[in-house]
Each structure stands twice: as C-alpha cells, then as structure tokens.
XYZ file of C-alpha atoms in Angstrom:
436
model
C -79.881 -184.289 -26.657
C -76.152 -184.518 -27.262
C -73.581 -185.758 -24.792
C -71.989 -182.307 -24.695
C -74.768 -181.175 -22.392
C -73.476 -183.682 -19.852
C -69.744 -182.883 -20.001
C -69.848 -181.459 -16.477
C -70.994 -184.766 -15.002
C -67.738 -186.459 -15.857
C -66.517 -188.668 -18.647
C -65.935 -192.380 -18.655
C -64.113 -193.887 -15.735
C -63.501 -190.444 -14.248
C -67.118 -190.317 -13.079
C -66.867 -193.793 -11.579
C -63.637 -192.774 -9.908
C -65.376 -189.788 -8.322
C -68.051 -192.093 -6.937
C -65.487 -194.526 -5.568
C -63.500 -191.694 -3.993
C -66.621 -190.580 -2.176
C -67.057 -194.145 -0.992
C -63.542 -194.438 0.388
C -62.931 -190.875 1.664
C -66.371 -190.063 3.131
C -67.049 -186.291 2.973
C -67.914 -184.133 5.950
C -71.460 -184.142 7.202
C -73.756 -181.214 6.404
C -77.304 -180.698 7.649
C -80.093 -180.883 5.075
C -83.205 -178.792 4.625
C -86.420 -179.977 3.009
C -87.725 -179.061 0.528
C -84.699 -177.966 -1.502
C -84.366 -175.892 -4.670
C -81.697 -177.071 -7.134
C -81.272 -174.658 -10.013
C -85.018 -174.300 -10.431
C -85.825 -177.915 -9.602
C -87.650 -178.514 -6.301
C -87.404 -181.787 -4.368
C -88.198 -182.883 -0.836
C -85.049 -184.322 0.727
C -84.936 -187.212 3.209
C -85.044 -186.150 6.837
C -81.534 -185.715 8.248
C -82.416 -188.224 10.967
C -82.428 -190.962 8.289
C -78.658 -190.535 7.853
C -78.543 -188.781 4.459
C -76.227 -185.751 4.200
C -74.961 -183.466 1.476
C -71.757 -184.627 -0.226
C -69.367 -183.498 -2.920
C -69.157 -180.301 -4.953
C -69.841 -179.234 -8.513
C -72.828 -179.184 -10.828
C -74.431 -182.322 -9.360
C -76.359 -182.037 -6.118
C -75.315 -185.081 -4.098
C -76.470 -186.868 -0.947
C -74.620 -189.667 0.801
C -75.562 -192.241 3.415
C -73.222 -194.677 5.141
C -74.203 -198.106 6.433
C -72.512 -200.163 9.176
C -69.928 -202.613 7.969
C -71.227 -206.070 7.145
C -68.885 -208.964 6.344
C -65.887 -206.572 6.457
C -67.461 -204.311 3.797
C -68.700 -200.807 4.384
C -71.931 -199.971 2.598
C -72.640 -196.610 1.041
C -75.447 -195.016 -0.998
C -75.290 -191.885 -3.168
C -78.113 -189.825 -4.636
C -77.193 -187.464 -7.492
C -79.540 -184.833 -8.931
C -78.934 -182.649 -12.004
C -80.118 -179.110 -12.427
C -82.899 -178.774 -15.040
C -81.523 -178.982 -18.575
C -83.110 -177.269 -21.610
C -84.325 -180.031 -23.900
C -87.402 -181.204 -25.756
C -89.693 -183.805 -24.172
C -89.022 -186.199 -27.058
C -85.308 -186.437 -26.159
C -85.855 -188.118 -22.757
C -84.857 -191.620 -23.848
C -81.702 -190.353 -25.573
C -80.872 -188.254 -22.528
C -81.215 -191.317 -20.294
C -78.656 -193.177 -22.417
C -76.255 -190.245 -22.210
C -76.613 -189.932 -18.448
C -76.154 -193.679 -17.855
C -73.102 -193.668 -20.133
C -71.236 -191.387 -17.698
C -70.634 -194.685 -15.852
C -69.560 -196.741 -18.892
C -69.180 -200.038 -17.048
C -72.754 -199.712 -15.756
C -74.024 -198.801 -19.226
C -72.858 -202.236 -20.433
C -75.201 -203.976 -18.002
C -78.696 -205.027 -19.031
C -81.654 -203.110 -17.626
C -83.136 -205.301 -14.886
C -86.263 -203.226 -14.211
C -87.808 -200.485 -16.320
C -90.752 -198.187 -15.574
C -92.094 -195.426 -17.769
C -95.183 -193.262 -17.984
C -96.155 -189.803 -16.769
C -96.059 -188.069 -13.385
C -99.028 -186.517 -11.560
C -97.916 -183.204 -13.107
C -97.982 -184.593 -16.641
C -94.218 -184.942 -17.190
C -92.757 -187.945 -18.969
C -90.756 -190.181 -16.609
C -88.459 -193.166 -17.152
C -86.826 -195.373 -14.507
C -84.048 -197.893 -15.229
C -82.349 -200.232 -12.740
C -79.011 -201.972 -13.416
C -76.789 -204.333 -11.418
C -73.905 -205.106 -10.860
C -70.448 -203.748 -11.606
C -67.445 -204.730 -9.447
C -64.603 -202.227 -9.004
C -61.866 -202.406 -6.355
C -63.806 -205.027 -4.398
C -66.891 -202.785 -4.442
C -70.209 -204.026 -5.833
C -72.079 -201.188 -7.586
C -75.725 -201.014 -8.659
C -77.620 -198.085 -10.144
C -81.134 -196.676 -10.512
C -81.506 -193.782 -12.973
C -84.613 -191.605 -13.347
C -85.334 -189.030 -16.045
C -88.183 -186.522 -15.843
C -89.045 -184.391 -18.899
C -91.425 -181.540 -19.604
C -91.937 -179.726 -22.894
C -88.893 -177.470 -22.467
C -86.647 -178.961 -19.792
C -85.747 -182.183 -18.046
C -83.815 -183.420 -15.028
C -82.028 -186.636 -14.070
C -81.592 -188.348 -10.736
C -79.729 -191.486 -9.812
C -79.157 -193.735 -6.826
C -75.814 -195.533 -6.711
C -75.456 -198.357 -4.183
C -71.966 -199.450 -3.124
C -71.830 -202.772 -1.253
C -75.465 -202.283 -0.244
C -78.059 -205.039 -0.495
C -80.941 -206.656 1.368
C -82.844 -204.500 3.843
C -80.269 -201.708 3.561
C -80.800 -201.551 -0.195
C -84.585 -201.542 0.166
C -84.354 -198.714 2.709
C -82.196 -196.550 0.424
C -84.406 -197.293 -2.579
C -87.518 -196.305 -0.608
C -85.928 -192.965 0.348
C -84.921 -192.387 -3.288
C -88.401 -193.263 -4.576
C -89.975 -190.807 -2.128
C -87.576 -188.098 -3.313
C -88.377 -188.835 -6.991
C -92.128 -188.557 -6.336
C -91.514 -185.058 -4.948
C -89.798 -183.689 -8.098
C -91.238 -180.395 -9.375
C -89.908 -178.865 -12.578
C -92.182 -175.831 -12.167
C -93.156 -173.895 -9.002
C -96.841 -174.454 -9.851
C -96.496 -178.258 -9.786
C -98.542 -180.119 -7.179
C -97.348 -182.714 -4.689
C -97.717 -186.389 -5.557
C -101.225 -187.494 -4.693
C -104.077 -189.305 -6.403
C -106.674 -186.537 -6.555
C -109.616 -187.137 -8.903
C -110.536 -184.394 -11.350
C -114.097 -183.129 -11.757
C -114.659 -185.336 -14.815
C -113.440 -188.503 -13.063
C -115.585 -191.154 -11.372
C -119.052 -192.551 -11.924
C -118.722 -196.142 -10.661
C -119.241 -197.544 -7.202
C -118.561 -201.033 -5.872
C -116.310 -204.061 -5.966
C -116.028 -206.169 -9.110
C -114.189 -209.444 -9.722
C -112.977 -211.539 -12.633
C -111.252 -214.922 -12.802
C -107.589 -214.845 -13.839
C -105.850 -218.158 -14.564
C -102.512 -219.188 -16.056
C -98.959 -220.377 -15.385
C -96.156 -218.420 -13.759
C -92.539 -219.303 -12.873
C -91.579 -219.986 -9.261
C -88.344 -219.522 -7.316
C -87.417 -223.201 -7.740
C -87.234 -223.049 -11.534
C -90.644 -224.659 -12.082
C -94.052 -223.386 -13.147
C -97.130 -222.958 -10.932
C -100.730 -222.912 -12.090
C -102.719 -220.083 -10.564
C -106.409 -219.280 -10.394
C -107.096 -215.913 -8.800
C -110.279 -213.942 -8.342
C -108.823 -210.522 -9.111
C -110.801 -207.496 -7.978
C -111.178 -203.837 -8.834
C -112.731 -201.483 -6.306
C -114.209 -198.319 -7.789
C -114.849 -195.193 -5.755
C -117.573 -192.932 -7.203
C -115.284 -189.869 -7.086
C -112.654 -191.435 -9.403
C -110.248 -193.604 -7.404
C -109.809 -197.308 -8.088
C -107.809 -200.018 -6.346
C -106.785 -203.532 -7.371
C -106.837 -204.594 -3.708
C -109.527 -204.418 -1.066
C -108.437 -201.988 1.666
C -107.432 -203.942 4.765
C -107.846 -203.074 8.428
C -111.048 -201.142 7.876
C -109.333 -198.373 5.898
C -111.174 -196.385 3.245
C -110.014 -196.540 -0.368
C -108.615 -193.005 0.005
C -106.544 -194.038 3.030
C -105.433 -197.243 1.304
C -104.293 -195.391 -1.834
C -102.287 -192.874 0.203
C -100.445 -195.729 1.952
C -100.137 -198.045 -1.067
C -100.402 -195.955 -4.264
C -99.090 -198.787 -6.464
C -102.388 -200.616 -5.863
C -104.327 -197.635 -7.138
C -105.109 -195.167 -9.862
C -107.705 -192.784 -11.282
C -110.383 -193.494 -13.876
C -112.608 -191.540 -16.257
C -115.642 -192.794 -18.185
C -115.825 -191.518 -21.760
C -117.769 -192.176 -24.933
C -121.105 -192.865 -23.297
C -120.512 -193.322 -19.573
C -122.004 -195.580 -16.971
C -125.607 -195.541 -18.253
C -124.700 -196.104 -21.881
C -124.641 -199.484 -23.609
C -121.058 -198.899 -24.713
C -118.192 -196.542 -24.176
C -114.654 -196.518 -22.847
C -112.829 -196.150 -19.559
C -109.488 -194.411 -19.132
C -107.493 -195.950 -16.264
C -104.430 -194.092 -14.978
C -102.541 -196.651 -12.878
C -99.588 -195.980 -10.569
C -97.079 -198.594 -11.728
C -94.117 -198.000 -9.420
C -93.024 -196.407 -6.143
C -91.415 -193.643 -8.243
C -94.845 -192.293 -9.164
C -94.894 -193.516 -12.779
C -98.454 -193.471 -14.108
C -99.508 -195.618 -17.061
C -102.584 -194.516 -19.011
C -104.772 -197.115 -20.714
C -108.071 -196.624 -22.512
C -110.241 -199.756 -22.597
C -113.645 -200.576 -24.006
C -116.365 -200.375 -21.393
C -120.010 -201.332 -21.061
C -122.504 -202.291 -18.381
C -124.285 -205.663 -18.314
C -126.927 -205.557 -15.609
C -125.081 -204.996 -12.329
C -121.838 -206.238 -13.890
C -119.223 -204.523 -16.054
C -117.431 -205.524 -19.246
C -113.963 -203.975 -19.462
C -111.711 -204.788 -22.426
C -114.109 -207.649 -23.326
C -113.598 -209.265 -19.888
C -116.550 -209.781 -17.543
C -116.247 -208.128 -14.122
C -118.969 -209.420 -11.814
C -120.360 -207.166 -9.106
C -119.518 -208.429 -5.603
C -122.163 -207.528 -3.009
C -120.949 -206.640 0.496
C -121.865 -208.745 3.523
C -124.737 -207.372 5.538
C -123.913 -206.213 9.049
C -124.042 -209.204 11.397
C -123.998 -211.903 8.680
C -122.872 -215.319 9.931
C -121.597 -218.329 7.976
C -121.323 -222.002 8.814
C -118.598 -224.309 7.561
C -114.890 -224.962 7.180
C -112.785 -223.192 4.548
C -109.250 -224.243 3.587
C -106.543 -222.266 1.783
C -103.684 -224.346 0.362
C -100.511 -223.439 -1.492
C -97.830 -225.622 -3.069
C -94.861 -224.845 -5.293
C -91.990 -227.008 -6.521
C -89.321 -227.219 -9.178
C -85.782 -228.283 -9.985
C -82.657 -227.223 -11.818
C -79.588 -229.208 -12.832
C -78.103 -228.929 -9.323
C -81.007 -228.261 -6.982
C -84.642 -228.926 -6.243
C -87.112 -227.509 -3.777
C -90.700 -227.335 -2.712
C -92.883 -225.426 -0.299
C -96.443 -226.041 0.872
C -98.872 -224.553 3.365
C -102.458 -224.980 4.493
C -104.696 -222.701 6.561
C -108.097 -223.689 7.908
C -110.824 -221.341 9.102
C -114.021 -222.618 10.720
C -116.958 -220.234 11.077
C -120.141 -221.043 13.019
C -123.644 -219.629 12.939
C -123.322 -218.536 16.564
C -120.534 -216.096 15.614
C -117.561 -218.129 16.840
C -114.494 -219.279 14.897
C -111.465 -221.555 15.096
C -108.414 -221.560 12.855
C -105.215 -223.527 12.451
C -102.498 -224.043 9.877
C -99.183 -225.574 8.946
C -96.331 -224.960 6.490
C -93.352 -226.929 5.272
C -90.426 -226.661 2.873
C -87.605 -228.822 1.566
C -84.539 -228.091 -0.546
C -81.605 -230.095 -1.879
C -78.385 -228.952 -3.562
C -75.631 -230.918 -5.288
C -72.158 -229.395 -5.522
C -69.102 -231.302 -6.713
C -70.823 -234.662 -6.327
C -71.823 -233.933 -2.740
C -75.507 -233.550 -1.952
C -77.011 -231.613 0.934
C -80.574 -230.879 1.884
C -82.888 -229.400 4.462
C -86.499 -230.060 5.410
C -88.550 -227.964 7.785
C -92.160 -227.745 8.898
C -94.189 -225.922 11.515
C -97.730 -225.728 12.815
C -99.503 -222.439 13.352
C -100.826 -222.150 16.897
C -104.572 -222.677 16.936
C -106.838 -219.748 17.723
C -110.492 -219.314 18.551
C -112.904 -216.571 19.468
C -115.665 -214.548 17.872
C -115.975 -213.084 14.374
C -117.916 -210.269 12.755
C -118.767 -209.765 9.070
C -119.666 -206.371 7.660
C -119.254 -205.073 4.122
C -115.953 -206.457 2.833
C -114.454 -206.762 6.322
C -113.887 -209.763 8.581
C -112.944 -209.140 12.229
C -111.543 -212.077 14.227
C -111.340 -211.431 17.965
C -109.520 -214.160 19.906
C -110.097 -215.174 23.526
C -107.476 -212.657 24.725
C -109.445 -209.806 23.164
C -107.002 -209.144 20.296
C -108.751 -208.348 16.998
C -107.364 -209.027 13.528
C -109.121 -207.308 10.628
C -109.004 -208.801 7.133
C -110.616 -208.142 3.767
C -113.166 -210.689 2.524
C -115.541 -211.225 -0.393
C -117.504 -214.000 -2.133
C -116.529 -214.086 -5.838
C -119.453 -216.376 -6.736
C -122.853 -214.760 -6.347
C -125.171 -216.565 -3.930
C -122.501 -219.114 -2.957
C -120.062 -219.330 -0.039
C -118.139 -222.186 -1.663
C -115.188 -219.843 -2.154
C -114.143 -216.983 0.104
C -111.270 -214.657 -0.795
C -109.713 -213.515 2.493
C -106.824 -211.025 2.377
C -106.358 -211.998 -1.275
C -106.114 -215.761 -0.598
C -108.595 -218.346 -1.892
C -110.384 -220.340 0.822
C -112.398 -223.290 -0.543
C -115.261 -224.669 1.504
C -114.763 -228.253 2.638
C -118.053 -230.046 2.003
C -116.822 -233.186 3.754
C -116.767 -235.382 0.659
C-alpha cells in the first residue's frame, strides 16, 4: 500500500497540528448513535453518556472526549477511524507504517506494546502503542489498530493528550471495546467466543508447574514457582484462570476474554495416543486472537501438551473439610544506582474439621531514594483485620462466611494429588504449616 492512499489524512506536522487544534479549540458537541456505519465499516460507538462526541470534519470519522483539568492541564482523547480502503491482506504491516507516519514525531518513537493475530471474523489485526511526544506543553501518546481482510482494510487510532492514569485506562477501555466491534462486512458476527461444531472434547482442570525468574518494579529479579492451570470446557472453551465467585467458564470468558480462548483436537483426538491441539487464545482487550497448534496426547487422566505434563486436578467433594494452617507469603526487592525498595506480605488461613476458619495477614514496604547527595526514605506496614466464621468447599470453590454473615467466594484447587500440603487460592500459593 502506498502513502498516496493516505493523502487525505494529512501530511507531516499538518496532521499533528489538526490534532492539537482540536485539543485547544474543542469542537461543538454532537449526539452519537450506536452502532454506526462509516463508509461500509460498522462499529459500535461508546454511549454518549460516557462523554464521547463527534468531532471534526473530513474523511476521518472522529470522536473526542474531554477530561477535567489536572495540575493546570486539560486532558483530551481523540478516536479516529478511516473508511475501508481497497488493499490486499498482505499489505497490513506496510499500511500501519504509513498511517503512523502521518504523525511523524510519533513514528520516531519505539513501539511500547504490540499485539497481532486474527479477529473472531478471521481478519488480520495489528495493534501498536507508542508514547510520548511533547508539543506545545502537551504530552501525546498513540494507539494504532489496523484490520485487514482479503480485499480491504481499515485503521483506527486513539490519541491521548495530557491523559494518563485512570483517565487513560478509561479511554483505552472504550477504544478497545470499539475495536472489538469492527465489522468490515455486514455478515460479520459480534465479538464473542463461540465454539464451532468441531471444537471441544476435553473436560476438567489441569495444572503444571511453571518456575523461573522475572524482573520486579525495584530493578531486581524474583524467583517464581506457580501452579498454572488450564480449564477445559467440553464444548470448546478454555481458560487459564479458574472462574471466581461461582461463575461458569462461559460467564467468566464473557467478562474476562483475555483469560480465555477456543480449542480443537486434531490428528487423533482425545482417545488417541497422540495428536495435536489447536488453541486460539485472546491475547488483548482489542480482540486479537493468536492461533497455536501444539502436540497433544493423553497419559491416564493427565494430558501432555507441547511435551509438558498437565496433571488432572480433581474437584473437592461437596462438604469436604480440611484441618490445618496454610500461609501465603510474597517478597520482592531490588536496587538501582539511586534507589532501593522492597515489599513483603503474608496471609494465613486456618481451616478446621468442624467447618470453621480464621484468617489474618500483614504487609509492609520500604523505599529509599538518593538525589543530589540527599537521601530520603519511607517505611510502612499494616495488619489485616482478623476474620473468622464458617467455610464451605465444593468443586473448585471456597466460600468463607464471616460472623456478620458476609460471604467471600474464591477459587481453590490442590495441585498435588492426594495432598493438601499446597492449596492454590485465587491464584496464590498457600503452603501448609506442619509446625516444624
């Protein structure tokens, strides 16, 4: 795709000037309708009550949202959407470069986050996030999305002007929802994880041990040892998290699609000694789906996926009780040339055979900074108020009901068969204290 196809967007600093003029002048408000048709492209727009309104004129469909002034700076967000452009699917990456280059200063910035894959309708999709350009005391960041079919493609972008923190996350969430709604053809379906007739075939929760090192916020490295899980629904859904609060996997995947995906067994299937599994994972809030085909076989009740053992995790029987004290601890620390910091926490849960529980916890953090030979620091700690009451185990669900009658529902499983030495509760490891 050549740049000539984008001449109507604006060249060089002219395009950035248009964006800045929108920021400073603020166009008149106009009510929005949803869904909207833009030159053959269909999208579902944010509800007008969220503050988005139509802005600007020309070949780009534009939305604008203003934010209250913070620290003497007004915040503003813009969404721009192109009409569908005739182009081959293979030109998506080149088209992304051309579209980003309409803001040349932004094009010089490194890509901070990149997502790519396909949409639920089979279109190629790329997402690129960049930050930050400073013009006229305005901080500018950008998220660009390209969606391509066999014969046409469209581009969308979110430009944030002096917007960060919760305001940025709110605007990005609205933009991601809009991107998931993109339809290049009237026959396209809404974003949803709906298994096909050939999907499915597995049922249960499976776990594997994942260990390694990862960087922390203090500049150091933390060792981790996690019992990762995959929950398979027989109809074709899978999730990398246990649904919390008693929700079904279907409900969980509607609320948190980035935990989920669809799977298909091929080359032998569940009852064969070998085969493969295609896993279509949702990798971002923009609806990008990554497709991976991995080797697959069954070993007794367990699975072997990509040569890694996934052990079957049996559910707790209704009314099961446990007896003991389990402790979850976390610690992280590190230092740079001018600062150091650490954080630690501990949570204790006691379960008794008579169905009662007690829990307590504490957390603490410290940080020091050295600037110009002067050192400053802060240390803080707090105890979690103790709680007690009754508990109930059923399936992969733990209900804790305190003395006031309030119930908290959490996910739970035992990664080691026939042993309660380790419980994974809401994704956190709780080791049993044997008193030694």
